Coordinates of C-alpha atoms in Angstrom, one line a residue:
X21 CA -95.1 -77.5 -112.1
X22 CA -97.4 -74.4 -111.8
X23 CA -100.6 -75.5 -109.8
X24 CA -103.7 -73.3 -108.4
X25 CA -102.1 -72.7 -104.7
X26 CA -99.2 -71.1 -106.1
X27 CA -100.7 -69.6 -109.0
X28 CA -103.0 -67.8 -106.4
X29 CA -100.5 -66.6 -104.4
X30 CA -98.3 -65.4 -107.5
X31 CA -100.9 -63.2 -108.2
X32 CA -101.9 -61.7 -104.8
X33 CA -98.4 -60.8 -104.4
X34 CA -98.1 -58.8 -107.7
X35 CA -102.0 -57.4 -106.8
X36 CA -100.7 -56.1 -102.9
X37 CA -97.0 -54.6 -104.6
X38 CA -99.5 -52.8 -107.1
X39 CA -101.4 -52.0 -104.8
X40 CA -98.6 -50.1 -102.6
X41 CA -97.1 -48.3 -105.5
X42 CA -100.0 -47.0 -107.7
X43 CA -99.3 -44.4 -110.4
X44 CA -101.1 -42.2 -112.4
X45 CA -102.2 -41.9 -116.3
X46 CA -98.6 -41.8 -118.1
X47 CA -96.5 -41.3 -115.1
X48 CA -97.0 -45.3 -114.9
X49 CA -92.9 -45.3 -114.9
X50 CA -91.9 -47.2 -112.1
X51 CA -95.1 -50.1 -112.2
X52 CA -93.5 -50.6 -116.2
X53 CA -90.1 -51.1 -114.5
X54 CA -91.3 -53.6 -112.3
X55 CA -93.4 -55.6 -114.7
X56 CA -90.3 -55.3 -117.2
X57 CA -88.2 -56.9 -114.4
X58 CA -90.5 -59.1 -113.5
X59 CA -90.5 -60.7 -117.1
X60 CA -87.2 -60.8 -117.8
X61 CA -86.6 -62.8 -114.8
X62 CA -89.1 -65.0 -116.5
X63 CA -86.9 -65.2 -119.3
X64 CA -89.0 -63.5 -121.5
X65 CA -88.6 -60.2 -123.7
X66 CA -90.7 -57.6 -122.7
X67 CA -91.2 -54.6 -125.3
X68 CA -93.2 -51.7 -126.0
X69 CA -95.5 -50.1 -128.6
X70 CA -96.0 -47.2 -127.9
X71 CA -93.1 -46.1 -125.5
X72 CA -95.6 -45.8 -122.4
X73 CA -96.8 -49.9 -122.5
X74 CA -95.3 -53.3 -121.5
X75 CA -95.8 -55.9 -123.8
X76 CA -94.3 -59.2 -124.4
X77 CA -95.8 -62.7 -126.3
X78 CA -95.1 -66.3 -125.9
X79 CA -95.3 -68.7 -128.9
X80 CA -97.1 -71.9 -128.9
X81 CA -95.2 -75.1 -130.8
X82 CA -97.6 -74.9 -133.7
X83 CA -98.2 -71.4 -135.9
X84 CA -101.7 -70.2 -135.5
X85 CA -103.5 -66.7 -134.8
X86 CA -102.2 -64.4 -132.8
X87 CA -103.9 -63.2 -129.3
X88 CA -103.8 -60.2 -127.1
X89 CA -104.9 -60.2 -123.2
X90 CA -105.0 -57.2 -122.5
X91 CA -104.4 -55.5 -118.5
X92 CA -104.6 -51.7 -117.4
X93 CA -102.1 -49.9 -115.2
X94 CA -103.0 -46.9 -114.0
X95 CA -104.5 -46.1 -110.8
X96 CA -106.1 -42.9 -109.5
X97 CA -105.6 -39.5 -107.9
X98 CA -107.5 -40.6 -104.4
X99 CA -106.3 -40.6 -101.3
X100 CA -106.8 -44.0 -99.8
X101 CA -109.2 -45.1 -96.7
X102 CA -109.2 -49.0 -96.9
X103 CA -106.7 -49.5 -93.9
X104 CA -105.0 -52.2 -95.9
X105 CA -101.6 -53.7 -94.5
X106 CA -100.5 -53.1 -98.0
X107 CA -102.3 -49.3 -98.6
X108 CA -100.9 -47.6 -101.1
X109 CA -97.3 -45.6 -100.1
X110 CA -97.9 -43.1 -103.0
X111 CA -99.8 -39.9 -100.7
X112 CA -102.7 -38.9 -102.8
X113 CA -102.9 -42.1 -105.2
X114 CA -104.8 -45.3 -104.9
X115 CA -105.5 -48.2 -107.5
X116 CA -109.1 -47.6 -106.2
X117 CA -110.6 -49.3 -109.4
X118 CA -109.4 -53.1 -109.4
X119 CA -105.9 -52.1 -112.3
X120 CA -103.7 -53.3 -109.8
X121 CA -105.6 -56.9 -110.0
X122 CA -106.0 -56.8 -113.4
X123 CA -101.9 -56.3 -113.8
X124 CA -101.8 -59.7 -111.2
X125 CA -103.8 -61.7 -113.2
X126 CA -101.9 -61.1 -116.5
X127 CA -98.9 -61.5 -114.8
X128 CA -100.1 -65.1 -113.4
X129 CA -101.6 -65.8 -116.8
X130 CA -97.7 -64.7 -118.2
X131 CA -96.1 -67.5 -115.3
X132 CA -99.0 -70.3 -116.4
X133 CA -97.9 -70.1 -120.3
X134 CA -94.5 -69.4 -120.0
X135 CA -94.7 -73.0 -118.6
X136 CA -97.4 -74.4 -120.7
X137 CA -96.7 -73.3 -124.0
X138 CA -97.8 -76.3 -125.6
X139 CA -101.6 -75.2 -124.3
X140 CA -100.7 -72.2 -127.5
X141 CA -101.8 -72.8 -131.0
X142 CA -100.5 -69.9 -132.5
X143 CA -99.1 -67.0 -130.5
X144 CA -100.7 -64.9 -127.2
X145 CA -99.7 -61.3 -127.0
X146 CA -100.0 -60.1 -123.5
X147 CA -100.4 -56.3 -123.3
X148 CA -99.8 -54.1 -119.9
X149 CA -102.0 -50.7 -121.0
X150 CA -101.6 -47.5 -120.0
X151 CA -103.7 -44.4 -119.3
X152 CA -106.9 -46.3 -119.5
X153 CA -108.5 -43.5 -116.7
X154 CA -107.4 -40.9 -118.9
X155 CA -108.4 -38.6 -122.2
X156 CA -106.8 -38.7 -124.3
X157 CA -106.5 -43.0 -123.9
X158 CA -103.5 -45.2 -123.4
X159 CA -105.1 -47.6 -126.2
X160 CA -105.0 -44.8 -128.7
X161 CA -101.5 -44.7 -128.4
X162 CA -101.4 -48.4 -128.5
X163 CA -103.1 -48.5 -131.3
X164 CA -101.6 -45.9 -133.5
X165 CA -97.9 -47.7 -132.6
X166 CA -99.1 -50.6 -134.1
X167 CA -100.3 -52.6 -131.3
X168 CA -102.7 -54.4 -132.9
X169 CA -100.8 -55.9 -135.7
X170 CA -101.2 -58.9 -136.9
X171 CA -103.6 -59.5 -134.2
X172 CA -107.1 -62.1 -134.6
X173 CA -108.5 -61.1 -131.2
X174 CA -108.3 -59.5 -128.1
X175 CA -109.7 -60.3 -124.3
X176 CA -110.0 -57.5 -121.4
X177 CA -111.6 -58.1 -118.6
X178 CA -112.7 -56.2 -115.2
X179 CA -112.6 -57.1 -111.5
X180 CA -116.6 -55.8 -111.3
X181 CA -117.7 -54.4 -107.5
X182 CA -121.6 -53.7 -109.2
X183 CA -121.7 -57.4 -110.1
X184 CA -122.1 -59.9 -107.1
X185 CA -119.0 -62.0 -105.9
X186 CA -118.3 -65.2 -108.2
X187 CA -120.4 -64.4 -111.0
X188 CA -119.6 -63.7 -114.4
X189 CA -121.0 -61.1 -116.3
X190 CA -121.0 -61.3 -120.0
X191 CA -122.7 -59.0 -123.3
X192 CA -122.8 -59.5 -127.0
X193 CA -122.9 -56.1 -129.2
X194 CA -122.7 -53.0 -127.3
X195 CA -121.4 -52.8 -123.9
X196 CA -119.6 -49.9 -122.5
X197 CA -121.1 -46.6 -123.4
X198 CA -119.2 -44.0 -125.8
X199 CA -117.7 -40.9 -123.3
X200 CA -118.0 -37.5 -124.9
X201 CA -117.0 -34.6 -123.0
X202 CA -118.2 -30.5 -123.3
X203 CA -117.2 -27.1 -122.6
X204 CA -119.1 -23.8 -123.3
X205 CA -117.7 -20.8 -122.3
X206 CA -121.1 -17.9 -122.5
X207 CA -119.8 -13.9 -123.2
X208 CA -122.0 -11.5 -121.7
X209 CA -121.9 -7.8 -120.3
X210 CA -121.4 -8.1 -116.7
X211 CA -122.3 -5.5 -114.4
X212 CA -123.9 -3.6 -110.8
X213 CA -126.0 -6.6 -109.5
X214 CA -128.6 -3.6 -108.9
X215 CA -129.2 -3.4 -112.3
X216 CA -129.5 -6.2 -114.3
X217 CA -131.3 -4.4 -117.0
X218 CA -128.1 -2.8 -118.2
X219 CA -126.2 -6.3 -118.7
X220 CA -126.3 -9.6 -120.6
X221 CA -126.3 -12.0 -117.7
X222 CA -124.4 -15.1 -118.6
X223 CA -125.5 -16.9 -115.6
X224 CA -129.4 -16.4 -116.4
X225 CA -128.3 -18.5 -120.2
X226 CA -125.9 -20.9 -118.2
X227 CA -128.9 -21.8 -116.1
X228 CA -131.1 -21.9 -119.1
X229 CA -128.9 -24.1 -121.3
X230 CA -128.3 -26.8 -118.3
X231 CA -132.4 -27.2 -118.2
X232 CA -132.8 -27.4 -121.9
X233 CA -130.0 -30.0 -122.7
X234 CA -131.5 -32.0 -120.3
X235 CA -134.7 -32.5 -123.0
X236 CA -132.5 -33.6 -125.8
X237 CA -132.4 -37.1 -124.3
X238 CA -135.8 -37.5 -123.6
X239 CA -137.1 -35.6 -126.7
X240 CA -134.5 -35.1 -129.4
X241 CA -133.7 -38.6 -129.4
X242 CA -135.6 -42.0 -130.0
X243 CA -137.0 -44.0 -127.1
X244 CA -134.5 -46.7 -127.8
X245 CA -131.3 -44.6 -128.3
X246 CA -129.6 -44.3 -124.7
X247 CA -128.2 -41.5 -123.4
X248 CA -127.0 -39.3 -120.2
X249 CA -126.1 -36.2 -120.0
X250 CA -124.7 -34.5 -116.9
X251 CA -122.8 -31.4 -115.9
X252 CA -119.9 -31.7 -113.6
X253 CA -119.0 -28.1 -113.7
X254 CA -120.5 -24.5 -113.5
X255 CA -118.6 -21.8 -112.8
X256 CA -120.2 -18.0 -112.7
X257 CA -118.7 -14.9 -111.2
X258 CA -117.0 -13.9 -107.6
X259 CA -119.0 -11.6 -105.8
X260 CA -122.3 -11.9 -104.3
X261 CA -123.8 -8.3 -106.1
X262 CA -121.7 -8.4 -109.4
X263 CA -123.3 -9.7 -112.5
X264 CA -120.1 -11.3 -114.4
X265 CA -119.1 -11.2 -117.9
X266 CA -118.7 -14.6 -118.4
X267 CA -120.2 -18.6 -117.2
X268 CA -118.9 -21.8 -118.0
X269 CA -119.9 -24.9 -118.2
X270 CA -118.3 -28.7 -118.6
X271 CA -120.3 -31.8 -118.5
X272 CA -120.1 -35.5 -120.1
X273 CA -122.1 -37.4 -122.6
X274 CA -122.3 -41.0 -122.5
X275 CA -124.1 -42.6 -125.7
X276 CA -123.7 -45.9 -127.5
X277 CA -123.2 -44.8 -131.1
X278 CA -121.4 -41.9 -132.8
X279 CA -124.7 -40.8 -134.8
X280 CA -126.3 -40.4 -131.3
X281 CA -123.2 -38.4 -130.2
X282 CA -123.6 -36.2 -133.3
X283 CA -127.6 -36.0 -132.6
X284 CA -126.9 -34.3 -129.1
X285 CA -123.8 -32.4 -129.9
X286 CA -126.3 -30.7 -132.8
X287 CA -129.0 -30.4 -130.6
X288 CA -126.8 -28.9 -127.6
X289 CA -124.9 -26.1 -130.4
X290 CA -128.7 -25.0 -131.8
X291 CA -129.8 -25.3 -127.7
X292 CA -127.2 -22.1 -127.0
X293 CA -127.2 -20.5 -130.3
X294 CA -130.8 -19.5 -129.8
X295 CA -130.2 -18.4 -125.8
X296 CA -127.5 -16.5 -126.7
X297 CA -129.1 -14.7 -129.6
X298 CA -131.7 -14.0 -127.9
X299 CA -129.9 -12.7 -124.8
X300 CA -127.2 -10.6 -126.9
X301 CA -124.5 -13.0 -126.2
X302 CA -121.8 -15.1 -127.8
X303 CA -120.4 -18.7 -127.1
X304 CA -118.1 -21.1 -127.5
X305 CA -119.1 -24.8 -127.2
X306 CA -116.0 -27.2 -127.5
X307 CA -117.4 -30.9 -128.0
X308 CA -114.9 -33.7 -127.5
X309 CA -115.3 -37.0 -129.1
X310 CA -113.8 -39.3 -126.4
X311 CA -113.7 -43.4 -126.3
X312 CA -116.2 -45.0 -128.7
X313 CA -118.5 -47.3 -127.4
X314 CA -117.0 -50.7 -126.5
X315 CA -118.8 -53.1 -128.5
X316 CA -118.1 -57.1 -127.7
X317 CA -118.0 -59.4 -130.8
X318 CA -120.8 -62.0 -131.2
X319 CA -119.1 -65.2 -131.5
X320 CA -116.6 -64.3 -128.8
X321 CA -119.3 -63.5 -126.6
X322 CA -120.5 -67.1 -127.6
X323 CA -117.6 -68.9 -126.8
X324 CA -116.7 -67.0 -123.7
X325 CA -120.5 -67.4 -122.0
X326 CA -119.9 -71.1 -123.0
X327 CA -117.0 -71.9 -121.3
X328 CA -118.1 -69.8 -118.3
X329 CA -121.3 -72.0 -117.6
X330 CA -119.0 -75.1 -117.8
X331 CA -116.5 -74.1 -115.9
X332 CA -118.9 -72.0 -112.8
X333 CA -122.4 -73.1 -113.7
X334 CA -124.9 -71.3 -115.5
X335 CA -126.4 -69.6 -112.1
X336 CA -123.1 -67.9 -111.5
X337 CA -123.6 -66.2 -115.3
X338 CA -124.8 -63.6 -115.7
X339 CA -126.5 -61.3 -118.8
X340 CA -125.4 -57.8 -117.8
X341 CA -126.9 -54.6 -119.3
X342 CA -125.3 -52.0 -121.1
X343 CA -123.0 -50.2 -119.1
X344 CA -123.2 -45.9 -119.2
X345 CA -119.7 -45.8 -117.8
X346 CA -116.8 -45.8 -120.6
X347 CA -113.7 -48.1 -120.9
X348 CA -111.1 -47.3 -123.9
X349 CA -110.8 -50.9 -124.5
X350 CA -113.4 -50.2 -127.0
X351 CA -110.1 -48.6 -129.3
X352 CA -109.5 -52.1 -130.2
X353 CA -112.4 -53.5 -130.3
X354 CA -113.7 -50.7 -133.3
X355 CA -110.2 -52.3 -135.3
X356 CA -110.6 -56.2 -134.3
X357 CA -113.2 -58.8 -132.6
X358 CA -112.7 -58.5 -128.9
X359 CA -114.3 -59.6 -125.9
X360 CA -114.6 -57.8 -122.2
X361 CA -115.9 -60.2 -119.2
X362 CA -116.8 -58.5 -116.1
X363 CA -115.7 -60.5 -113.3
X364 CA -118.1 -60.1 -110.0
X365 CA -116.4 -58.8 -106.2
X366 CA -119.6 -57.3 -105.0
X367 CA -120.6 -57.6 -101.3
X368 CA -123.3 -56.0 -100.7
X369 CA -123.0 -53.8 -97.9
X370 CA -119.6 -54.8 -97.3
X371 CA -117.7 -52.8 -100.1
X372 CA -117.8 -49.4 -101.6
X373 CA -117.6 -49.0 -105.8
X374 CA -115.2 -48.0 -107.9
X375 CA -113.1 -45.0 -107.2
X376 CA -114.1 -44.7 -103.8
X377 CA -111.1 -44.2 -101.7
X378 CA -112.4 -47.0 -99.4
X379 CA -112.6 -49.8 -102.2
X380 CA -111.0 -52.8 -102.3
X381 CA -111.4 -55.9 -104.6
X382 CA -111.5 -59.7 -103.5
X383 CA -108.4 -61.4 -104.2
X384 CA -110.5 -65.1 -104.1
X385 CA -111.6 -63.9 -107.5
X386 CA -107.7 -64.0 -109.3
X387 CA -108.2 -67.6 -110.1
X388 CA -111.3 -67.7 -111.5
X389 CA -110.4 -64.9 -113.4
X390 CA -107.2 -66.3 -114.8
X391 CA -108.9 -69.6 -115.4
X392 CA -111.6 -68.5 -117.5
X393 CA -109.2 -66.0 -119.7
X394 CA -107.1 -68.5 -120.3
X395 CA -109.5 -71.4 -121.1
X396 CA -111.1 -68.5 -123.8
X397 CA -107.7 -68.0 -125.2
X398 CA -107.1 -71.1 -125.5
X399 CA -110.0 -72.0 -127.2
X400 CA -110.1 -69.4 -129.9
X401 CA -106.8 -70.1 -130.6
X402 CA -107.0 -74.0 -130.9
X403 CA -110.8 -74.0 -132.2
X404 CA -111.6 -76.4 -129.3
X405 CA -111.8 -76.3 -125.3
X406 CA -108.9 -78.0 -123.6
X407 CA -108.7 -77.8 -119.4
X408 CA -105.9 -76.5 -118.1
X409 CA -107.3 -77.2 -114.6
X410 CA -106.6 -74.0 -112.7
X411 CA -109.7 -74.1 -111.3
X412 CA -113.3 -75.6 -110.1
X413 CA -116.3 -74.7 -110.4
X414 CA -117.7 -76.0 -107.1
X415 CA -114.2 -74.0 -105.1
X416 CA -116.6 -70.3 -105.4

């Protein structure tokens, strides 16, 4: 029989294979192979939605909804610093955002029902996503193949280095801010950096439009309608005393709400339609609508807080604020009710955050992880809490 020692160590194995042989947004070939593999020795039969996903369900003994559990894949272009035993083996890649522990935990979730299937009312889809560091998202794809047929629900969750270790972080409505992304390329009349007076200096209106936009969050938009706005990228001719022809520019947008991403992406084509008039100059601003904002459902929020305080204690939940970074999750949860946990392995001073080439999560936090997944699963499914005693409270 499954039990928590073993369970634990299922899953740190999967995490530290992971961890040694990350891939990148849809080149996740040979982590699909393995997790395909890994299922079938399970007995199970894995497919795919999409072509670039794993997926596979298990059936409980008595019809019911149908539930997805959802786990990202990817990892990311870094060259890792962590001096692991297990480092990654892949030179220039790292799963330097926790993927590689949220692939463990569905797996170990995966080995708990495959034995437990009488825990099911109903049916749980377990889905293996990829491209979720990406534009455009893995869970576009997903979702386009039909992904979320037939689906009632859908739980994602994060290993969460900003929240502190053992605790829970949990959100009702909006969670996970919308990410937009720009480019505006400015046409000018380059020329003799002597005289200026005989050119339309793109760079003067580059400079101009990156101070401007920088008022449409603060004075465009209401007090209450959050936003950021930041440029990532300004490039502007190659020699010291040459005025250039051309400037461009590429920035992000995070917002929480489409009409607030229409508001700015207004504001920001009126913003260099004026400069550019009245410099003499043309543009071309490209604005891409990336990941909507992730937005949790009420009662699953609910349920999930619930059986977090009974299974860790209400000081180890936590009411998190909206978070300006994006997660394309939030492609399901515009389609059906879902529900993303944040799950806490912050140190302070003792770790570095997400994407760093130095960061690592806390493997003590699988468990608790798995148990309180499960326990929500099981619970929307069956309409009641059952234990499956993976896990307690007084063990953080």
């Amino acid at each position: 029989m499954l039990n928590l020692s073993n369970l634990h160590q299922i899953m740190v194995d999967y995490r530290r294979h992971f961890h040694q042989y990350p891939e990148v947004s849809y080149d996740e070939v040979n982590t699909r192979k393995y997790i395909i593999k890994e299922l079938e020795n399970l007995g199970l039969k894995p497919f795919t939605f999409s072509g670039k996903d794993v997926a596979v369900e298990i059936a409980g003994q008595q019809p019911g909804k149908t539930v997805i559990i959802r786990a990202d894949m990817d990892a990311l272009p870094v060259f890792e610093e962590t001096g692991l035993p297990f480092s990654s083996k892949i030179d220039g890649v790292m799963h330097a955002c926790g993927h590689d522990g949220h692939m463990a935990i569905l797996l170990g979730l995966i080995h708990y029902f495959k034995e437990h299937p009488d825990k099911i009312v109903g049916k749980i889809r377990f889905l293996f996503q990829h491209a979720e560091e990406d534009v455009p998202a893995g869970a576009i794809e997903v979702v386009k193949s039909g992904g979320l047929k037939d689906a009632d629900a859908i739980f994602g969750f994060h290993l969460w280095e900003p929240l502190e270790l053992g605790k829970i972080g949990v959100r009702s409505g909006p969670t996970m801010a919308g990410c937009d992304k720009f480019t505006l390329s400015i046409f000018g009349n380059g020329g003799h950096g002597s005289m200026p007076n005989e050119t339309v200096d793109p760079t003067i209106i580059a400079a101009q439009f990156i101070t401007q936009i920088q008022t449409i969050v603060s004075r465009s938009l209401h007090p209450l309608e959050h936003a950021v706005i930041s440029i990532g990228e300004l490039k502007s001719g190659t020699n010291y005393n040459v005025i250039p022809d051309t400037a461009y520019i590429a920035g992000t947008v995070r917002q929480f709400g489409k009409e607030i991403a229409e508001k700015i992406h207004n504001r920001m084509d009126k913003i260099i339609s004026g400069l550019c008039e009245s410099f003499g100059a043309k543009y071309q601003l490209e604005y891409l609508h990336g990941d909507p904002t992730l937005v949790n459902d009420d009662e699953l929020y609910k349920m999930v807080k619930k059986i977090a305080i009974q299974l860790f204690g209400e000081k180890r939940v936590e009411e998190i604020n909206p978070i300006l970074g994006s997660e394309d999750f939030s492609n399901y949860t515009e389609v059906i009710p879902g529900m993303y946990t944040y799950i806490g392995i912050g140190r302070p001073g003792e770790t570095y955050g997400h994407h760093h080439p130095k960061f690592d999560i806390d493997e003590s936090m699988l468990v608790p992880a798995a148990t309180l997944i499960s326990q929500s699963v099981i619970h929307f499914l069956a309409g009641k809490e059952e234990s499956i005693n993976l896990y307690q409270a007084n063990n953080i």
